[in-house]
mmCIF file of C-alpha atoms in Angstrom:
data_model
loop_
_atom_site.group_PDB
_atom_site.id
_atom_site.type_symbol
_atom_site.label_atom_id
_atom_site.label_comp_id
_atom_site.label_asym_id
_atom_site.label_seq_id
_atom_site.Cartn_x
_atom_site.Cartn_y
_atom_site.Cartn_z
ATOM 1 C CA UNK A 1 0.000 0.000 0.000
ATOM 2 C CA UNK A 2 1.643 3.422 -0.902
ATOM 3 C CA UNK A 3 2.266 6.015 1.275
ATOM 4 C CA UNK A 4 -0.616 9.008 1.059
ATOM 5 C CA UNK A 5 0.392 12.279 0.915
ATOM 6 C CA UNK A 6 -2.826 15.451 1.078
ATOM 7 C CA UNK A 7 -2.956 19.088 0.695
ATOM 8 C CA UNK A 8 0.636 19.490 1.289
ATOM 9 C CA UNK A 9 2.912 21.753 -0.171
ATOM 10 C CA UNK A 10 6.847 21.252 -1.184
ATOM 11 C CA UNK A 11 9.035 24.047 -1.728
ATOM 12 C CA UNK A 12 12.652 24.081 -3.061
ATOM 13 C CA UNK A 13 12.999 20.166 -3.220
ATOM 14 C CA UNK A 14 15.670 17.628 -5.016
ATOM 15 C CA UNK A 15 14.332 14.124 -5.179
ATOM 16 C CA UNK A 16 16.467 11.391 -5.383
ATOM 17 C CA UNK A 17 16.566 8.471 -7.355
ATOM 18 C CA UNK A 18 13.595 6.708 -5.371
ATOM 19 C CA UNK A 19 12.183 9.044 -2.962
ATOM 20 C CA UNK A 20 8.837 9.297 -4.289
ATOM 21 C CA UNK A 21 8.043 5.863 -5.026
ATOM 22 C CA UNK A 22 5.174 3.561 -3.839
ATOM 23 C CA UNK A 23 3.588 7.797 -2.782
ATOM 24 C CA UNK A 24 0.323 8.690 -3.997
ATOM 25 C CA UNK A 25 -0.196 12.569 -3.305
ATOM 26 C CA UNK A 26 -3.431 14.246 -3.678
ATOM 27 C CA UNK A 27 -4.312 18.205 -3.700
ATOM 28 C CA UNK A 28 -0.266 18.527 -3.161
ATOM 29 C CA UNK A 29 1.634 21.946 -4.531
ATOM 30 C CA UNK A 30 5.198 21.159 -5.773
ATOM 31 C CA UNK A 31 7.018 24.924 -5.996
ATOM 32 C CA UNK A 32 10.961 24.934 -7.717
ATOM 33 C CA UNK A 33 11.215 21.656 -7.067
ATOM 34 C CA UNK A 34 13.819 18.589 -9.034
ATOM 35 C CA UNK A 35 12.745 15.481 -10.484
ATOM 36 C CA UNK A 36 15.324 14.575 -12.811
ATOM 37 C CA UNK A 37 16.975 12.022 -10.848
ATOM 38 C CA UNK A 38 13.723 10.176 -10.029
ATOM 39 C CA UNK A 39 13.001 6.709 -10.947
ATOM 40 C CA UNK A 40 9.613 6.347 -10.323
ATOM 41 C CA UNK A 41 8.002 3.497 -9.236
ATOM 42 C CA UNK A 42 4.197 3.346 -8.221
ATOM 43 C CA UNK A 43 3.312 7.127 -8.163
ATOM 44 C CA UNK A 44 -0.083 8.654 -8.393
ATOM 45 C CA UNK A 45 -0.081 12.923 -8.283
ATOM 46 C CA UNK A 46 -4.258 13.254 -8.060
ATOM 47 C CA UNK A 47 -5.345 17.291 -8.198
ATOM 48 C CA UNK A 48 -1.458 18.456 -7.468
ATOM 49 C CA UNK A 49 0.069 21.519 -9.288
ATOM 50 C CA UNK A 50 4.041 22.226 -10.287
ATOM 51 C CA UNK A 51 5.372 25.238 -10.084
ATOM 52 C CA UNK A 52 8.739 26.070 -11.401
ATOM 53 C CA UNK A 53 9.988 22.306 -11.206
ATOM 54 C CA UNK A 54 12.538 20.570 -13.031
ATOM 55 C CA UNK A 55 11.205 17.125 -14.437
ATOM 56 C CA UNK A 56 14.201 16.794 -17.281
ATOM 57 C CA UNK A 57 15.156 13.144 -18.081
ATOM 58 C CA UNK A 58 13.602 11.812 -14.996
ATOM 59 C CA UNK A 59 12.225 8.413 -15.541
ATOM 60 C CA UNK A 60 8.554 8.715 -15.028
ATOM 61 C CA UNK A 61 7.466 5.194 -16.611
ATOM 62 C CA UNK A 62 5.312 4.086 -13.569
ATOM 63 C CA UNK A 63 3.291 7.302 -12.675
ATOM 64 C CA UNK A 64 -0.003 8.342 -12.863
ATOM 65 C CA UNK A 65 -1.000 11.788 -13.449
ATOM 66 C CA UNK A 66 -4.818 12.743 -13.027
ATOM 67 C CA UNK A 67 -5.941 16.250 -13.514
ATOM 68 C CA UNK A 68 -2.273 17.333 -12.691
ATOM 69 C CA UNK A 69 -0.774 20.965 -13.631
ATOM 70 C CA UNK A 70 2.428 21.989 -14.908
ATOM 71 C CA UNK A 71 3.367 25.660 -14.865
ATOM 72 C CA UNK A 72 6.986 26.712 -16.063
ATOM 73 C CA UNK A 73 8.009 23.870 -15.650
ATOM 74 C CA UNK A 74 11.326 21.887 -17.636
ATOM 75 C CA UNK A 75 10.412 18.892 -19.023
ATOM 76 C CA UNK A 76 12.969 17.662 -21.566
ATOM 77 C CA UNK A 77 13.331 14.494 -22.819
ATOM 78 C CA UNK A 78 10.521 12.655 -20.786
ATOM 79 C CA UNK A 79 8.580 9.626 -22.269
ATOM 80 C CA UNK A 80 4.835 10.430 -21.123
ATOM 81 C CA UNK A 81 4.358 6.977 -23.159
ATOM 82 C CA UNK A 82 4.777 5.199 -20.475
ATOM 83 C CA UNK A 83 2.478 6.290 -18.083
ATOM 84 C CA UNK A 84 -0.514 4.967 -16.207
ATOM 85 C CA UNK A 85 -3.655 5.462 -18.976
ATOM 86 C CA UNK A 86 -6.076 5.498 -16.711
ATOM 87 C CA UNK A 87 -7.574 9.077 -15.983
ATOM 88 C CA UNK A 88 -4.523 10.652 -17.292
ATOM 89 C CA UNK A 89 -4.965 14.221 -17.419
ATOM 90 C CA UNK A 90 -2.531 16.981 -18.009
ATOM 91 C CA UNK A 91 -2.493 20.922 -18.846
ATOM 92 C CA UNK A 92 1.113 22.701 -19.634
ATOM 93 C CA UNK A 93 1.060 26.009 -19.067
ATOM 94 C CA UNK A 94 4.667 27.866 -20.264
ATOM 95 C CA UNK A 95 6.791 24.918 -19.869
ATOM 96 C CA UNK A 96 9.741 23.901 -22.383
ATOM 97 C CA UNK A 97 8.398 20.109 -23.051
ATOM 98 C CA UNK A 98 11.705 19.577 -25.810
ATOM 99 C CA UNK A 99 12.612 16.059 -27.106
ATOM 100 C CA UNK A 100 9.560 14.448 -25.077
ATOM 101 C CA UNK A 101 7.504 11.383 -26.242
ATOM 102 C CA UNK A 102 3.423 11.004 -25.880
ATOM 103 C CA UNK A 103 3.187 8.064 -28.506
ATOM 104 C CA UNK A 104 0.206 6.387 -28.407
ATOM 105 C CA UNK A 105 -1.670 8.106 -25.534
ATOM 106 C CA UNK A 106 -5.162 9.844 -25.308
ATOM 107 C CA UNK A 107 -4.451 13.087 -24.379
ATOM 108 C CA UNK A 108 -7.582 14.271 -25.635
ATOM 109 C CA UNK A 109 -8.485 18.347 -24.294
ATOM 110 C CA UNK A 110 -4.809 18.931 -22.724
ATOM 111 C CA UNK A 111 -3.550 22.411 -23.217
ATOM 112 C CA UNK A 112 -0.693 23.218 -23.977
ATOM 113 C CA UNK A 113 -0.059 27.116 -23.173
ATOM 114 C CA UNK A 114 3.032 28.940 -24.131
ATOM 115 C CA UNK A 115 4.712 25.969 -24.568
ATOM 116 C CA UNK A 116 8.363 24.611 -26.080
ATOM 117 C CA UNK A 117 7.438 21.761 -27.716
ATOM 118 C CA UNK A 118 10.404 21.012 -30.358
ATOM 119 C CA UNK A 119 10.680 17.454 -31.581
ATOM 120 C CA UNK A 120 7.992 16.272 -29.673
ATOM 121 C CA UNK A 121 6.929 12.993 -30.419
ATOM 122 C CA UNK A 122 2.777 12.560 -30.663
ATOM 123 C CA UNK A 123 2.853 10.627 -33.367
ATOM 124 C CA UNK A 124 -0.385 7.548 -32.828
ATOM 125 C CA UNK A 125 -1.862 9.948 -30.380
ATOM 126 C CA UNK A 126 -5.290 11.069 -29.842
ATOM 127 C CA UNK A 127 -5.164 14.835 -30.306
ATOM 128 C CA UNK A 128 -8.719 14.987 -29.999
ATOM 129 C CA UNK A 129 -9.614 19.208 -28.950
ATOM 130 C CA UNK A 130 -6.184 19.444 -28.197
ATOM 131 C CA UNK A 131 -5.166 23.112 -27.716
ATOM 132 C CA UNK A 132 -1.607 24.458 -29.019
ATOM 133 C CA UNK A 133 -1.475 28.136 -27.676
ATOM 134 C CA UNK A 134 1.400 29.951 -28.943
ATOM 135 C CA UNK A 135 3.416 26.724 -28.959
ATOM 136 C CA UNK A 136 6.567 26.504 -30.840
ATOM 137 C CA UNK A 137 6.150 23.105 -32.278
ATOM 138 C CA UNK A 138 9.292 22.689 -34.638
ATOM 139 C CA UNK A 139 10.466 19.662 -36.010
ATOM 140 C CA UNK A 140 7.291 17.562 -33.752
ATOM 141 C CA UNK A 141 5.690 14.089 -35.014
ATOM 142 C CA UNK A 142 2.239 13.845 -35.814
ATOM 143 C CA UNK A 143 0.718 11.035 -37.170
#
């Protein structure tokens, strides 16, 4: 059973490798905080915001992310791909998103506001009322 995290907020963090795994937070506020390092492992964010966090090459295969918000927040190179489908649910709001992967998933309504979004790869993925806002979208995959 994972640990249960709610209505807490995290300021001026750097996770390590497996800190947040087998945590499920809920209504949680993560402000200038550092993923990149992380290796999750059984993570659910439910209702949480990021603020100003660093998310870069972390490994975030085994999370779940449902009704979650990014706000200027770095996000290279991240494979989306392989997270937990169910009631995934994302918005990006001014967040550099470069060299990251959403094959195949059903991202259908996420906005994405202000965003970096160079050679991003979407290709198989529902873009169903998808909203690019002022997103620089060079060299990204659809299909």
């Amino acid at each position: 059973m994972p640990e249960y995290f709610l209505d807490i907020e995290y300021n001026n963090l750097t996770y390590g490798v497996d800190e947040v795994n087998f945590k499920e937070f809920e209504c949680c506020t993560f402000n200038n905080c550092t993923f990149s390092a992380c290796n999750f492992m059984d993570v659910t964010f439910i209702d949480c915001v990021f603020n100003d966090c660093i998310f870069s090459e972390g490994k975030i295969n085994h999370v779940a992310l449902r009704t979650v918000t990014f706000n200027r927040c770095e996000i290279k190179d991240v494979n989306f791909a392989m997270c937990n489908k169910l009631i995934f649910e994302v918005r990006f709001n001014n967040c550099t998103l470069d060299f990251s992967k959403f094959y195949a998933l059903k991202i259908k309504g996420t906005p994405f506001v202000n965003c970096s979004l160079i050679a991003v790869d979407f290709m198989a993925t529902d873009l169903t009322e998808v909203l690019f806002e002022n997103c620089d979208l060079y060299r990204t995959e659809f299909a």
